[in-house]
Coordinates of C-alpha atoms (C1' of nucleotides) and ligand atoms in Angstrom, one line a residue:
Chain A
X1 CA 55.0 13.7 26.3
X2 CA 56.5 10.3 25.1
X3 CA 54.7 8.9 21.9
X4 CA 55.4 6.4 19.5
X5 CA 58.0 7.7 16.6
X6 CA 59.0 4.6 15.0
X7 CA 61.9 4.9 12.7
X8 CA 63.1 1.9 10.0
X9 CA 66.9 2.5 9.0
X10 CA 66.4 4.5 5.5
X11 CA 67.3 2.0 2.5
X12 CA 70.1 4.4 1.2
X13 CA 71.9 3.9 4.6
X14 CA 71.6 0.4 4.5
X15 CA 73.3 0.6 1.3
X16 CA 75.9 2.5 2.5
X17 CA 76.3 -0.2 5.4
X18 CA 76.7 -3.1 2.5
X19 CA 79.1 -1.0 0.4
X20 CA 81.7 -0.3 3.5
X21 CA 81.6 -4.2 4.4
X22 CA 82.0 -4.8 0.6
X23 CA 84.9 -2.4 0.4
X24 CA 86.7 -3.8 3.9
X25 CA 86.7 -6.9 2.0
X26 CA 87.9 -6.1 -0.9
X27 CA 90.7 -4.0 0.3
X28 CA 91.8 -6.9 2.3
X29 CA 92.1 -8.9 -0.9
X30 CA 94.7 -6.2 -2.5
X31 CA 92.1 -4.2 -4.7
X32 CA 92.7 -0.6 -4.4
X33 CA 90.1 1.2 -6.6
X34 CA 86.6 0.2 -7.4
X35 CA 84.3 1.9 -9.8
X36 CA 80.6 2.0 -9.4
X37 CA 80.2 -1.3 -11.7
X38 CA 82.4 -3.5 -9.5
X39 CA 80.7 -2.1 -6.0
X40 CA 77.6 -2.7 -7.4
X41 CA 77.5 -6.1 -8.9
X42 CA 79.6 -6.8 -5.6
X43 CA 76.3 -5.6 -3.7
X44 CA 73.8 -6.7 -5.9
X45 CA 73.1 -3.1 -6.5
X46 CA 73.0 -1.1 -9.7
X47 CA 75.5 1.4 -10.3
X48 CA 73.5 4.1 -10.7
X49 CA 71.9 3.3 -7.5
X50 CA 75.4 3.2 -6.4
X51 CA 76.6 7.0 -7.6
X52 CA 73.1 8.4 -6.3
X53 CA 73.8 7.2 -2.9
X54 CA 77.3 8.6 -2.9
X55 CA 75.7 11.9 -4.1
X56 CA 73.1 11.8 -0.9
X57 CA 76.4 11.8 1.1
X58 CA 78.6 13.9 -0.8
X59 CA 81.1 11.2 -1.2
X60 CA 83.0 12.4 -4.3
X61 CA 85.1 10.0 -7.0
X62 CA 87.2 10.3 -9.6
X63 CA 86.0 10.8 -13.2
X64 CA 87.4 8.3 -14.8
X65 CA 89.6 6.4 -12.2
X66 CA 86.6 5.4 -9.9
X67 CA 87.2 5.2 -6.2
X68 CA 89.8 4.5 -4.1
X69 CA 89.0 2.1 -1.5
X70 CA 91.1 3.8 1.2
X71 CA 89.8 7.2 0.7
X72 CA 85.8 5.8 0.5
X73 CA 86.4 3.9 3.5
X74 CA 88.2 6.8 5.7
X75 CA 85.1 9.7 4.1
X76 CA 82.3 6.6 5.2
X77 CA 84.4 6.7 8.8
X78 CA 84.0 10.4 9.1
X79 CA 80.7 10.0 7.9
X80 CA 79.7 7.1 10.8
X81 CA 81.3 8.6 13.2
X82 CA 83.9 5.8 13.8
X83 CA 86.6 7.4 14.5
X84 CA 85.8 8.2 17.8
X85 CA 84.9 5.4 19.7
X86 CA 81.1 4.6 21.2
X87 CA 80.2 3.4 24.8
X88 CA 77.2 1.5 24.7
X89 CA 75.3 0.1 27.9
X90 CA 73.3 -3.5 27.5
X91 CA 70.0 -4.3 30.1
X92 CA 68.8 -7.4 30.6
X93 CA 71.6 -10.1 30.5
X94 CA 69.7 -13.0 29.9
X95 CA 69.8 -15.8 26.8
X96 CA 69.9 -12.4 23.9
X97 CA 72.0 -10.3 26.4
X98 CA 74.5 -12.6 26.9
X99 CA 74.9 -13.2 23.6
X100 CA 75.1 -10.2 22.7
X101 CA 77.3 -9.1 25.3
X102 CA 80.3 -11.8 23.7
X103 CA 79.5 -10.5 19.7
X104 CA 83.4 -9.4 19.1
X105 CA 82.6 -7.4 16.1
X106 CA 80.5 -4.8 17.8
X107 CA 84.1 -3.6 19.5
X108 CA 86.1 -4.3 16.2
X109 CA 83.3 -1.4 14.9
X110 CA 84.1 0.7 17.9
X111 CA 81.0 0.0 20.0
X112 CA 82.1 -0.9 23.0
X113 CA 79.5 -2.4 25.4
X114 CA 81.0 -0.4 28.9
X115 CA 78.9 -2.4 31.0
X116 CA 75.8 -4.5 31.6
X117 CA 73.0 -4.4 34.0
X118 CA 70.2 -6.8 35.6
X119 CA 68.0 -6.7 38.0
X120 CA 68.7 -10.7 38.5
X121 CA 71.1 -11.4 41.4
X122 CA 72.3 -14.1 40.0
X123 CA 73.0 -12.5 36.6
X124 CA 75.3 -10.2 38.8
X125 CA 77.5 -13.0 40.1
X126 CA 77.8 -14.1 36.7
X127 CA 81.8 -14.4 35.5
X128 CA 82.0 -12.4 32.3
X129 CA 84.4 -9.7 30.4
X130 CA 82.1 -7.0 30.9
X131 CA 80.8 -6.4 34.4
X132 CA 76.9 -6.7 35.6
X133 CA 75.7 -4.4 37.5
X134 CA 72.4 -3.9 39.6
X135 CA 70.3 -0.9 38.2
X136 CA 71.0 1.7 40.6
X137 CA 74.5 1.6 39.4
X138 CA 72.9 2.9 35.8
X139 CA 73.2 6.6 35.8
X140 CA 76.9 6.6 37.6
X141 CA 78.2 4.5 34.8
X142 CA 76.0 6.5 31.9
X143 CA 77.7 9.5 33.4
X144 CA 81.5 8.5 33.9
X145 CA 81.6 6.6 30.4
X146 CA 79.2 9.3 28.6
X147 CA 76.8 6.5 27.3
X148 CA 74.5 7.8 24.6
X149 CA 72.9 4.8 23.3
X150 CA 71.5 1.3 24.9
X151 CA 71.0 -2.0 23.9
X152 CA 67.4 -3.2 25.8
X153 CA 67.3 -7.0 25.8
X154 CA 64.9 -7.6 29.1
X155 CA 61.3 -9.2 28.8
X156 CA 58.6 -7.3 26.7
X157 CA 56.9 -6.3 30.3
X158 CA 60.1 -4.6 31.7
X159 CA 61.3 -3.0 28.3
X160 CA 59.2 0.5 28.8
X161 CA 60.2 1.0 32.1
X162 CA 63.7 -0.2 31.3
X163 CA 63.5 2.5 28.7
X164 CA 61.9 5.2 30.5
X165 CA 64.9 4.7 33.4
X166 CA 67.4 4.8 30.5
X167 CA 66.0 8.4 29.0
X168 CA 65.7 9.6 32.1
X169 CA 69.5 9.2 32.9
X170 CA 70.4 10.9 29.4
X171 CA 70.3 7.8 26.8
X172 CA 69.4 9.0 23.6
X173 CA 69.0 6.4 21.0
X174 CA 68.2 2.8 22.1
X175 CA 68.0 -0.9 20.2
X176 CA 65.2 -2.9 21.3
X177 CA 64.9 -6.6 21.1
X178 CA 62.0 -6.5 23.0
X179 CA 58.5 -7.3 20.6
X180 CA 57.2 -3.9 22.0
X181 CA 56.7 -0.4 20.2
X182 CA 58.5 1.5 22.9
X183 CA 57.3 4.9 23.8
X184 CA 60.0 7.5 24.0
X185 CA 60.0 11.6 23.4
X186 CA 60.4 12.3 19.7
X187 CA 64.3 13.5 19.8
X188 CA 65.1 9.7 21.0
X189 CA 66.1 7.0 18.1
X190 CA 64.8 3.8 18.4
X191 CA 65.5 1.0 16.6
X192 CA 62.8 -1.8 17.5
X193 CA 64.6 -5.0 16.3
X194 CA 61.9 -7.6 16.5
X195 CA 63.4 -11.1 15.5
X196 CA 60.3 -13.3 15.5
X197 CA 58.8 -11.0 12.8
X198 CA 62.0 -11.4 10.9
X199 CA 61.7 -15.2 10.7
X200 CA 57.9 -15.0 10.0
X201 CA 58.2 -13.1 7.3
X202 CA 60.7 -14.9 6.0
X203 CA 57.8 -17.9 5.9
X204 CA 55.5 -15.8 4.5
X205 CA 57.6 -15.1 1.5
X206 CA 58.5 -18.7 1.1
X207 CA 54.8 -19.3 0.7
X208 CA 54.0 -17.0 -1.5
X209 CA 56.7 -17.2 -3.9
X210 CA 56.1 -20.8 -3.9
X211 CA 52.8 -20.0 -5.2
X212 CA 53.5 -17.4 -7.8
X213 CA 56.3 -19.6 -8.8
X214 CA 59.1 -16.9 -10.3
X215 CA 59.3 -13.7 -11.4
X216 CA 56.5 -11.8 -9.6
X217 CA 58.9 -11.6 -6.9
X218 CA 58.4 -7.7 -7.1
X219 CA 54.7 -7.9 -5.9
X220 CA 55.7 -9.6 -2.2
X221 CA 59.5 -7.8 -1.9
X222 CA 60.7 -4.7 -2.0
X223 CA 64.5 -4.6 -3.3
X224 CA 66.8 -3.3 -0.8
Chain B
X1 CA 73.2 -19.5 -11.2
X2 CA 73.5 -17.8 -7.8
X3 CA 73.4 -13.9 -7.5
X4 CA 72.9 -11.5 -5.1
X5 CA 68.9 -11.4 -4.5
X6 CA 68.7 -9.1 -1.5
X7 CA 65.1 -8.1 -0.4
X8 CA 63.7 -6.3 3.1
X9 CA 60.2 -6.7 4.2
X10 CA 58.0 -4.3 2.5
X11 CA 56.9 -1.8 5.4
X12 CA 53.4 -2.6 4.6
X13 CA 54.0 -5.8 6.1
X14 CA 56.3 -4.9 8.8
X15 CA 53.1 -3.0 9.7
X16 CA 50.7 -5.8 9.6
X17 CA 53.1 -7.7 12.5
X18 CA 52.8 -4.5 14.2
X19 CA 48.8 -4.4 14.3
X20 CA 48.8 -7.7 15.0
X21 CA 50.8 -7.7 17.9
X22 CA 48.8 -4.6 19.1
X23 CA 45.2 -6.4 17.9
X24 CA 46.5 -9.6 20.3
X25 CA 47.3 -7.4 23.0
X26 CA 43.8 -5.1 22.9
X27 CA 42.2 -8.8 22.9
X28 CA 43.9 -9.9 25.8
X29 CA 42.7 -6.7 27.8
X30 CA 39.2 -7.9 26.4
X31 CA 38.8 -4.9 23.7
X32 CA 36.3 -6.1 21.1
X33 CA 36.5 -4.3 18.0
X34 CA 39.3 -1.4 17.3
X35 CA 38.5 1.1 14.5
X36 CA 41.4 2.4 12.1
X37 CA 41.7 5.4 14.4
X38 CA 42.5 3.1 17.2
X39 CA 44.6 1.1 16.0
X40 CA 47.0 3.9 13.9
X41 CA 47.2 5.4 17.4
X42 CA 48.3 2.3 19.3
X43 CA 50.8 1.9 16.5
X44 CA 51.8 5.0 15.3
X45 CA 50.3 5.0 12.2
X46 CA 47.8 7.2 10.3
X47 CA 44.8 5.5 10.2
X48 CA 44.4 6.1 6.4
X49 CA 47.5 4.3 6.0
X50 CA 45.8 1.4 8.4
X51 CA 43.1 1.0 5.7
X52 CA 45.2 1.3 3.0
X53 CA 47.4 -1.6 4.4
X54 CA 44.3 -3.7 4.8
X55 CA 43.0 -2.8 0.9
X56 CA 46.6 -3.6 0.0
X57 CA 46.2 -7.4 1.8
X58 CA 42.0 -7.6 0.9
X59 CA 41.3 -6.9 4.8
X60 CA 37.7 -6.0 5.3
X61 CA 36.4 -4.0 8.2
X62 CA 32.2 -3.1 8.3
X63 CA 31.3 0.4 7.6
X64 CA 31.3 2.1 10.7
X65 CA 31.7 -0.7 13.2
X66 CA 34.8 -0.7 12.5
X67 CA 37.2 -4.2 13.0
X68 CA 36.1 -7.1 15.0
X69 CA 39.4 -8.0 16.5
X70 CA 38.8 -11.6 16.5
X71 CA 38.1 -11.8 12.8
X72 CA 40.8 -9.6 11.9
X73 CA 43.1 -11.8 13.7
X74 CA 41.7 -15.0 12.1
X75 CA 42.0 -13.5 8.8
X76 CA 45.8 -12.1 9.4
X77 CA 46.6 -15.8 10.8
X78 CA 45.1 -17.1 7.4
X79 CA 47.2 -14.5 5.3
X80 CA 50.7 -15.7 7.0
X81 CA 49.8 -19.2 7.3
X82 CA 49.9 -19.3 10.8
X83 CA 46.9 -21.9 10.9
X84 CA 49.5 -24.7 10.6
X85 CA 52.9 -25.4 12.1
X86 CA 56.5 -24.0 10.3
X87 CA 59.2 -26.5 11.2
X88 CA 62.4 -25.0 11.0
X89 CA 66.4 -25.7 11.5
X90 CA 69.3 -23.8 13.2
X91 CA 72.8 -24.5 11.6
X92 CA 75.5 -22.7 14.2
X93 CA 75.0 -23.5 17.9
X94 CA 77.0 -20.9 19.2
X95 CA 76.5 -18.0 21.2
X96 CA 73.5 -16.9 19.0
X97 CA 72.6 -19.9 17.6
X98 CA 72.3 -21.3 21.6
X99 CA 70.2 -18.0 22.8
X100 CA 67.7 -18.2 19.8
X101 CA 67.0 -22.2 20.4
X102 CA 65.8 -21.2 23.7
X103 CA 63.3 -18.2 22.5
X104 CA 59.9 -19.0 23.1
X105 CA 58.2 -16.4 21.4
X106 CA 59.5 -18.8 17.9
X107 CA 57.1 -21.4 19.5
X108 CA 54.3 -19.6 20.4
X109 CA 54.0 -18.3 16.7
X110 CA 54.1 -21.5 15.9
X111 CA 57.4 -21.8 14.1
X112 CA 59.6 -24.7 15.8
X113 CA 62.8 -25.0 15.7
X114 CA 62.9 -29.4 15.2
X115 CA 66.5 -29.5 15.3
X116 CA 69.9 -27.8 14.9
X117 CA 73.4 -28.1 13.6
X118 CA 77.2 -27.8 14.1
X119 CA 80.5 -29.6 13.3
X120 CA 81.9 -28.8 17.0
X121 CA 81.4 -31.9 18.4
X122 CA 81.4 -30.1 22.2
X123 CA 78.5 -28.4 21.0
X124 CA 77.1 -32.2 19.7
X125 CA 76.5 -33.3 23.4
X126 CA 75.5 -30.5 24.5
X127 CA 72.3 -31.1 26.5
X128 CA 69.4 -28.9 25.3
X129 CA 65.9 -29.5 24.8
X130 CA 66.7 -29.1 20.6
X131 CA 68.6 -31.8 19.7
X132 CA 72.0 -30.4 17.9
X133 CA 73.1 -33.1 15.4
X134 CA 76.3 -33.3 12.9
X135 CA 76.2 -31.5 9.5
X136 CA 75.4 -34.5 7.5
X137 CA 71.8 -35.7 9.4
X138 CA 70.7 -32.5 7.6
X139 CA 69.4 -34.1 4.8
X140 CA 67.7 -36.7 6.9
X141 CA 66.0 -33.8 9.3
X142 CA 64.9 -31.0 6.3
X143 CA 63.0 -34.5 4.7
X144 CA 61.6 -35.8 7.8
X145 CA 60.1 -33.0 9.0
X146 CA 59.1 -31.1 5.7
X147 CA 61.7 -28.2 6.5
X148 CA 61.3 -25.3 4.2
X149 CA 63.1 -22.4 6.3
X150 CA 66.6 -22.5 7.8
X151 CA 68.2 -20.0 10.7
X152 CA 71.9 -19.4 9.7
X153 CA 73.8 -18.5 13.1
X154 CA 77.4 -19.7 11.7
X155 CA 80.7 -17.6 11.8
X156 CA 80.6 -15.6 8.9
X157 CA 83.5 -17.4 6.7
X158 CA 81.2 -20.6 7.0
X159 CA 78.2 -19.0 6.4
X160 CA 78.0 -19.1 2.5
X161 CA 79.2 -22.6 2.5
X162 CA 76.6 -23.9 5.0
X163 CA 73.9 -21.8 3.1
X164 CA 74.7 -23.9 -0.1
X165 CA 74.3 -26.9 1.2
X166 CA 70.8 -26.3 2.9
X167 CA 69.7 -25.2 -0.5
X168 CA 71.2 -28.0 -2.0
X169 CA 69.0 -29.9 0.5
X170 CA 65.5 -28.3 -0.4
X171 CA 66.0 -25.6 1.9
X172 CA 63.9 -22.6 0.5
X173 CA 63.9 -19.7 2.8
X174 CA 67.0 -18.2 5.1
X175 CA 67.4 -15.9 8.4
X176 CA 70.7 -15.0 8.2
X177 CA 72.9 -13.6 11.3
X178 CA 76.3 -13.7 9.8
X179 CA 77.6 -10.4 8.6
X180 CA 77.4 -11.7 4.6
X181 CA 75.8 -11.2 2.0
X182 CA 74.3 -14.6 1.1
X183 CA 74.3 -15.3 -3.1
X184 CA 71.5 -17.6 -3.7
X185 CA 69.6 -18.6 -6.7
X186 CA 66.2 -16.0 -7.4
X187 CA 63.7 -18.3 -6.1
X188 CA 65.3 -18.6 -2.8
X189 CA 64.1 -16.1 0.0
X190 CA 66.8 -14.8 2.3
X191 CA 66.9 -11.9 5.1
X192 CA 69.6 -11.0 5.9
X193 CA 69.5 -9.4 9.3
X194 CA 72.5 -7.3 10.8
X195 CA 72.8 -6.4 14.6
X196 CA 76.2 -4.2 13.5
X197 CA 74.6 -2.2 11.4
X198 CA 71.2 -2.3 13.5
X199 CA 73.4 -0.9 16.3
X200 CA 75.6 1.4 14.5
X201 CA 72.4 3.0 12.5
X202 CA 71.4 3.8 15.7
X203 CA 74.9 6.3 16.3
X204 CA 74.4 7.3 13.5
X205 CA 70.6 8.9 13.9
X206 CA 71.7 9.8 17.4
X207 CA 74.7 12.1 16.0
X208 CA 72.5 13.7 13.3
X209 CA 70.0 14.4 15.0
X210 CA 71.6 16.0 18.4
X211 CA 73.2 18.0 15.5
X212 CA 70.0 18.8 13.6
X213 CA 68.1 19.2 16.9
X214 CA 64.6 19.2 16.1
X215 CA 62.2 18.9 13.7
X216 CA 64.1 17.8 10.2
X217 CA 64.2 14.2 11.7
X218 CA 62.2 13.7 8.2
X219 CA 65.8 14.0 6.5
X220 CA 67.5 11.1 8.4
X221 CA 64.7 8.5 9.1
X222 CA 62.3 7.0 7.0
X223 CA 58.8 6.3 8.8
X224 CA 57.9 3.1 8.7
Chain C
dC1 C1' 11.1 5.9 8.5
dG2 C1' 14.3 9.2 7.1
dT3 C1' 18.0 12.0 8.2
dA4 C1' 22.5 12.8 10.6
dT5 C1' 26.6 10.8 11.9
dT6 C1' 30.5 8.0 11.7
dT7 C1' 33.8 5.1 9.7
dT8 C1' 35.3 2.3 5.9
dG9 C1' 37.5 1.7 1.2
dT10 C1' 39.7 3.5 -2.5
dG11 C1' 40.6 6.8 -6.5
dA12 C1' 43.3 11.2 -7.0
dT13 C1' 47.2 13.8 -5.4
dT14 C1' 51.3 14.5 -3.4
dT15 C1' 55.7 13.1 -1.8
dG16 C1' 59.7 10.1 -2.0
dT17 C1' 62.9 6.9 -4.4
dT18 C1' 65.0 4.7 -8.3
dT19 C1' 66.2 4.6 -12.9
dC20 C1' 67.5 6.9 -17.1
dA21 C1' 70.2 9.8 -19.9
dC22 C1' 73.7 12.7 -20.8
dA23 C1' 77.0 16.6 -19.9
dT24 C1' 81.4 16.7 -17.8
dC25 C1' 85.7 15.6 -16.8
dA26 C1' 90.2 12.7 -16.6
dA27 C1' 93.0 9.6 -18.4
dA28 C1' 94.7 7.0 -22.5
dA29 C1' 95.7 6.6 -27.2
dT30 C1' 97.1 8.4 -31.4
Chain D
dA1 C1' 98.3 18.3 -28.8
dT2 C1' 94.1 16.4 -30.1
dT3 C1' 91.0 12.8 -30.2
dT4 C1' 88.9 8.9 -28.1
dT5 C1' 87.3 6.5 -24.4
dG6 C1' 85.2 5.4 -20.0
dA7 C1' 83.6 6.7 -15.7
dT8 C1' 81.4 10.1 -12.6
dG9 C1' 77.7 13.2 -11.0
dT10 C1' 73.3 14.9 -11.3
dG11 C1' 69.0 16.9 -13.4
dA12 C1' 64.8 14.7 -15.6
dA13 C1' 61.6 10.9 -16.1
dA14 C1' 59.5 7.0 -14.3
dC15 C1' 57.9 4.5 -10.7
dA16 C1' 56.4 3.6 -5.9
dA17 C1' 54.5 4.8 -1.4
dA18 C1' 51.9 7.8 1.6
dT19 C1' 48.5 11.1 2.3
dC20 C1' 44.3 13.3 1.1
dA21 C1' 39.6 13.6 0.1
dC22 C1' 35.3 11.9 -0.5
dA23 C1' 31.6 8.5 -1.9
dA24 C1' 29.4 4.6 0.0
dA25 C1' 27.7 2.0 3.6
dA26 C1' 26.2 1.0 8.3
dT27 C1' 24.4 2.5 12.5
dA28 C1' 22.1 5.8 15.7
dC29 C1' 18.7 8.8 16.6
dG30 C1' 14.8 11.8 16.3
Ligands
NAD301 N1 66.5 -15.2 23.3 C1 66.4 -14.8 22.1 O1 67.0 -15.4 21.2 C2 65.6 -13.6 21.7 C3 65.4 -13.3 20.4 C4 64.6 -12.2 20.0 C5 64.2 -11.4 21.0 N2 64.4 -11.6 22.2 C6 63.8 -10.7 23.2 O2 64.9 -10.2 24.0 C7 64.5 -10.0 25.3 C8 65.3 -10.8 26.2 O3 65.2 -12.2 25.8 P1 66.0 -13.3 26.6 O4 65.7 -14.6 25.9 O5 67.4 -12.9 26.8 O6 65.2 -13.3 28.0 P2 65.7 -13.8 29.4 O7 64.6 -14.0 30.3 O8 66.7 -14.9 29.2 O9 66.5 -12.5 29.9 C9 66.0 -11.4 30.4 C10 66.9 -10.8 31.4 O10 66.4 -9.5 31.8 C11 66.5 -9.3 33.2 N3 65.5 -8.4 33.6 C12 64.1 -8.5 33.7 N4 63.5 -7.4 34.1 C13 64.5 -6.5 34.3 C14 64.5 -5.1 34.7 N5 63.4 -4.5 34.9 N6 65.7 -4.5 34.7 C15 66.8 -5.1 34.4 N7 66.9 -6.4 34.0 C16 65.7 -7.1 33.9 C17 66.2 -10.7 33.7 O11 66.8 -10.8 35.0 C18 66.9 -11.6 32.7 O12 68.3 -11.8 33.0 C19 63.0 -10.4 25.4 O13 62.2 -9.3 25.3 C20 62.9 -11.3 24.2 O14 61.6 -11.2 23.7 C21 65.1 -12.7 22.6
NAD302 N1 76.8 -13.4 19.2 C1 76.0 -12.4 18.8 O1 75.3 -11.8 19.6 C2 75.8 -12.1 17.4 C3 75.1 -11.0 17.0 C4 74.9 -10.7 15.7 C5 75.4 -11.5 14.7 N2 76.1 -12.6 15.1 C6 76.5 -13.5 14.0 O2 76.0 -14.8 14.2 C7 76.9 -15.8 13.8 C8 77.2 -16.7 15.0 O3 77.7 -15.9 16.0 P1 78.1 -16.5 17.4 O4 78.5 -15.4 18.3 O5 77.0 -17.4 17.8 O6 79.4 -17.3 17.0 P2 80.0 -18.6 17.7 O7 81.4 -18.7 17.2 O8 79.7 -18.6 19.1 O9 79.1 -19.8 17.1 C9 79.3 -20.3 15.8 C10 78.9 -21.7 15.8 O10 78.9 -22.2 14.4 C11 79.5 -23.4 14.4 N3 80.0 -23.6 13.0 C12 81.1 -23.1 12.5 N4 81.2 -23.5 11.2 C13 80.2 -24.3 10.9 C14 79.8 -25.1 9.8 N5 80.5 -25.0 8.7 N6 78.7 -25.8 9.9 C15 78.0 -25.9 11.1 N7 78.4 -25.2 12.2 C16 79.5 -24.4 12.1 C17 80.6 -23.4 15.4 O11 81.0 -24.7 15.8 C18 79.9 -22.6 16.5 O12 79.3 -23.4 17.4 C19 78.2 -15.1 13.3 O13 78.2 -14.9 11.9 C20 78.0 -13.7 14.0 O14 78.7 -12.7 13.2 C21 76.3 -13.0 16.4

DNA sequence: CGTATTTTGTGATTTGTTTCACATCAAAAT
DNA sequence: ATTTTGATGTGAAACAAATCACAAAATACG
């Protein structure tokens, strides 16, 4: 019964995302409280925008005295998760896997990429930090390091059954560089990540702003 | 005069890419004309939101036949100016930098990457079928070739810096891999795009929704 | 040729998100 | 101790997006 159940990350968690990055930095520069104001001109975000967010997530401030950094970033923590950490498994270690095999900050965020797999022989041999592994190899390793979720960087016309394979042996959400809608059950989270439509659209607002020349911006974005 | 000017692609749009894709890939398997039924299925959409995308970007279909795929193609080509060639530069030759120079699917949409950038001279000789040039033959490169768009794959301490200087150099549009917020005057498009948060959004939805279980997926996710 | 059928295109309605506005509280000032 | 000040937290209002519902148009069929 898989079906398509595409899901974009909801704007409000995306803001969430930009505060805690805003609030690592800024704790690492000495500042111990913030207030709605700062965070949000930090962000590029309004403060209001800013208080309602922290109201979806029941993350409580001080009247008055604003936040404190430490105590935001340690409820956000709880709220993400983090502080347990996350055993991630990659497919497909090509140009994209590679790559994203080496990306440091996923483990400085607690995502730790266990192991890597490929169907390529070669790609096996390869000399790396993390091991690569055939495919039959997936399920042990899912099991032994409890692996929920997958990072799927193989060709567009492996990615399905890539995916299939990787719900079958108890994956539950996945990130998909592949430019395919995957297919999956409903209770599995996928996050298509397609980067050529990234850049394109990118072009197309270039062109179009170009054109309207200033402040109808609002007709071709939509504000974060 | 620079501020913080997020913006994410509307979801209209992101759904255009989506029928497209879908509408090139029916072609191929020599399917003629898709109605808005069709095509929501293939894509997960409803089909009234299908024609309401269209109205929303002056698509026309015929009353009952449905779409011709080829015209609706030619018209989505014309709509993000895909009839002519996007030239466009990479600054960071890294890890990232390296695997998206090599991805095709840029070129076969017609955007080209003509050249890219770094200061590590290693990275300099490098032999590659993009020539990687020092930081001050951008100038030189974004004129000769008409640049408008610019893919930032820099560290993320570098990355404000180097985005300065392309718009200094009549760079007008920015894909942006580093982990920043980028401040840049209004008229200047940039999308930022996060794999961290792509990833951990992702743990995120998988924790809820194991814990939710079910139906009220409504309450973490927003369609797209 | 006219009637039934099917699918588009778009106002009207509903649902969701952001902004506004202000009561509430905590700290500072007097 | 009381007033003033300044920030939070959240309903209400405004705005935006998605869904619904149906008229209009094109085709099929008797
Ligand atoms: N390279 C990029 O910068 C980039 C950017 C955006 C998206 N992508 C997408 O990411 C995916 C990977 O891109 P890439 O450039 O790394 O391609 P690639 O060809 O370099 O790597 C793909 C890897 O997947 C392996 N593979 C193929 N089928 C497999 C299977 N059934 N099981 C396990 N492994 C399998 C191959 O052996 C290869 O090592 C593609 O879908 C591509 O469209 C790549
Ligand atoms: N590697 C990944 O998979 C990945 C994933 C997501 C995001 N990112 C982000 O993309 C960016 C690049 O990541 P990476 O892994 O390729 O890093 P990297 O260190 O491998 O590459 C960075 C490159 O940028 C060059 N550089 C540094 N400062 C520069 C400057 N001022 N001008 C021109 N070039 C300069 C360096 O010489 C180096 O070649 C980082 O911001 C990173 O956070 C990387």
């Amino acid at each position: 019964m898989k079906q398509i159940t595409k899901y974009v990350i909801k704007n409000s968690l995306k803001r969430i995302f930009l505060y805690r990055a805003c609030l690592v930095r800024l704790r690492m520069m000495g500042v111990e409280r913030v207030f709605s104001y700062t965070l949000g001109n930090e962000t590029g975000v309004t403060p209001d925008q800013v208080r309602k967010d922290f109201s979806e997530f029941s993350i409580k401030g001080n009247k008055r005295g604003g936040y404190e950094i430490d105590e935001l970033l340690s409820t956000m923590e709880s709220i993400f998760h983090r502080n347990k950490d996350h055993n991630i498994v990659l497919v497909g270690m090509g140009n994209m896997g590679q790559s994203l095999s080496k990306y440091s900050r996923f483990v400085q965020r607690n995502m730790n990429i266990v192991a890597t797999f490929d169907i390529d022989p070669f790609k096996q041999k390869m000399r790396s930090d993390i091991p690569v592994y055939t495919m039959n190899r997936l399920k042990e390793i899912i099991d032994r390091f409890k692996v929920k979720v997958a990072i799927v960087a193989v060709p567009e016309i492996s990615a399905q059954e890539v995916t299939d394979e990787l719900i079958r042996h108890g994956i539950k959400g996945i990130i998909n560089f592949a430019p395919v809608l995957l297919k999956v059950p409903p209770e599995i989270v996928v996050n298509n990540v397609n980067l050529s439509d990234e850049l394109e659209s990118v072009i197309y607002y270039v062109h179009n702003l170009l054109k309207a020349d200033g402040q109808k911006n609002i007709e071709y974005y939509t504000r974060l």
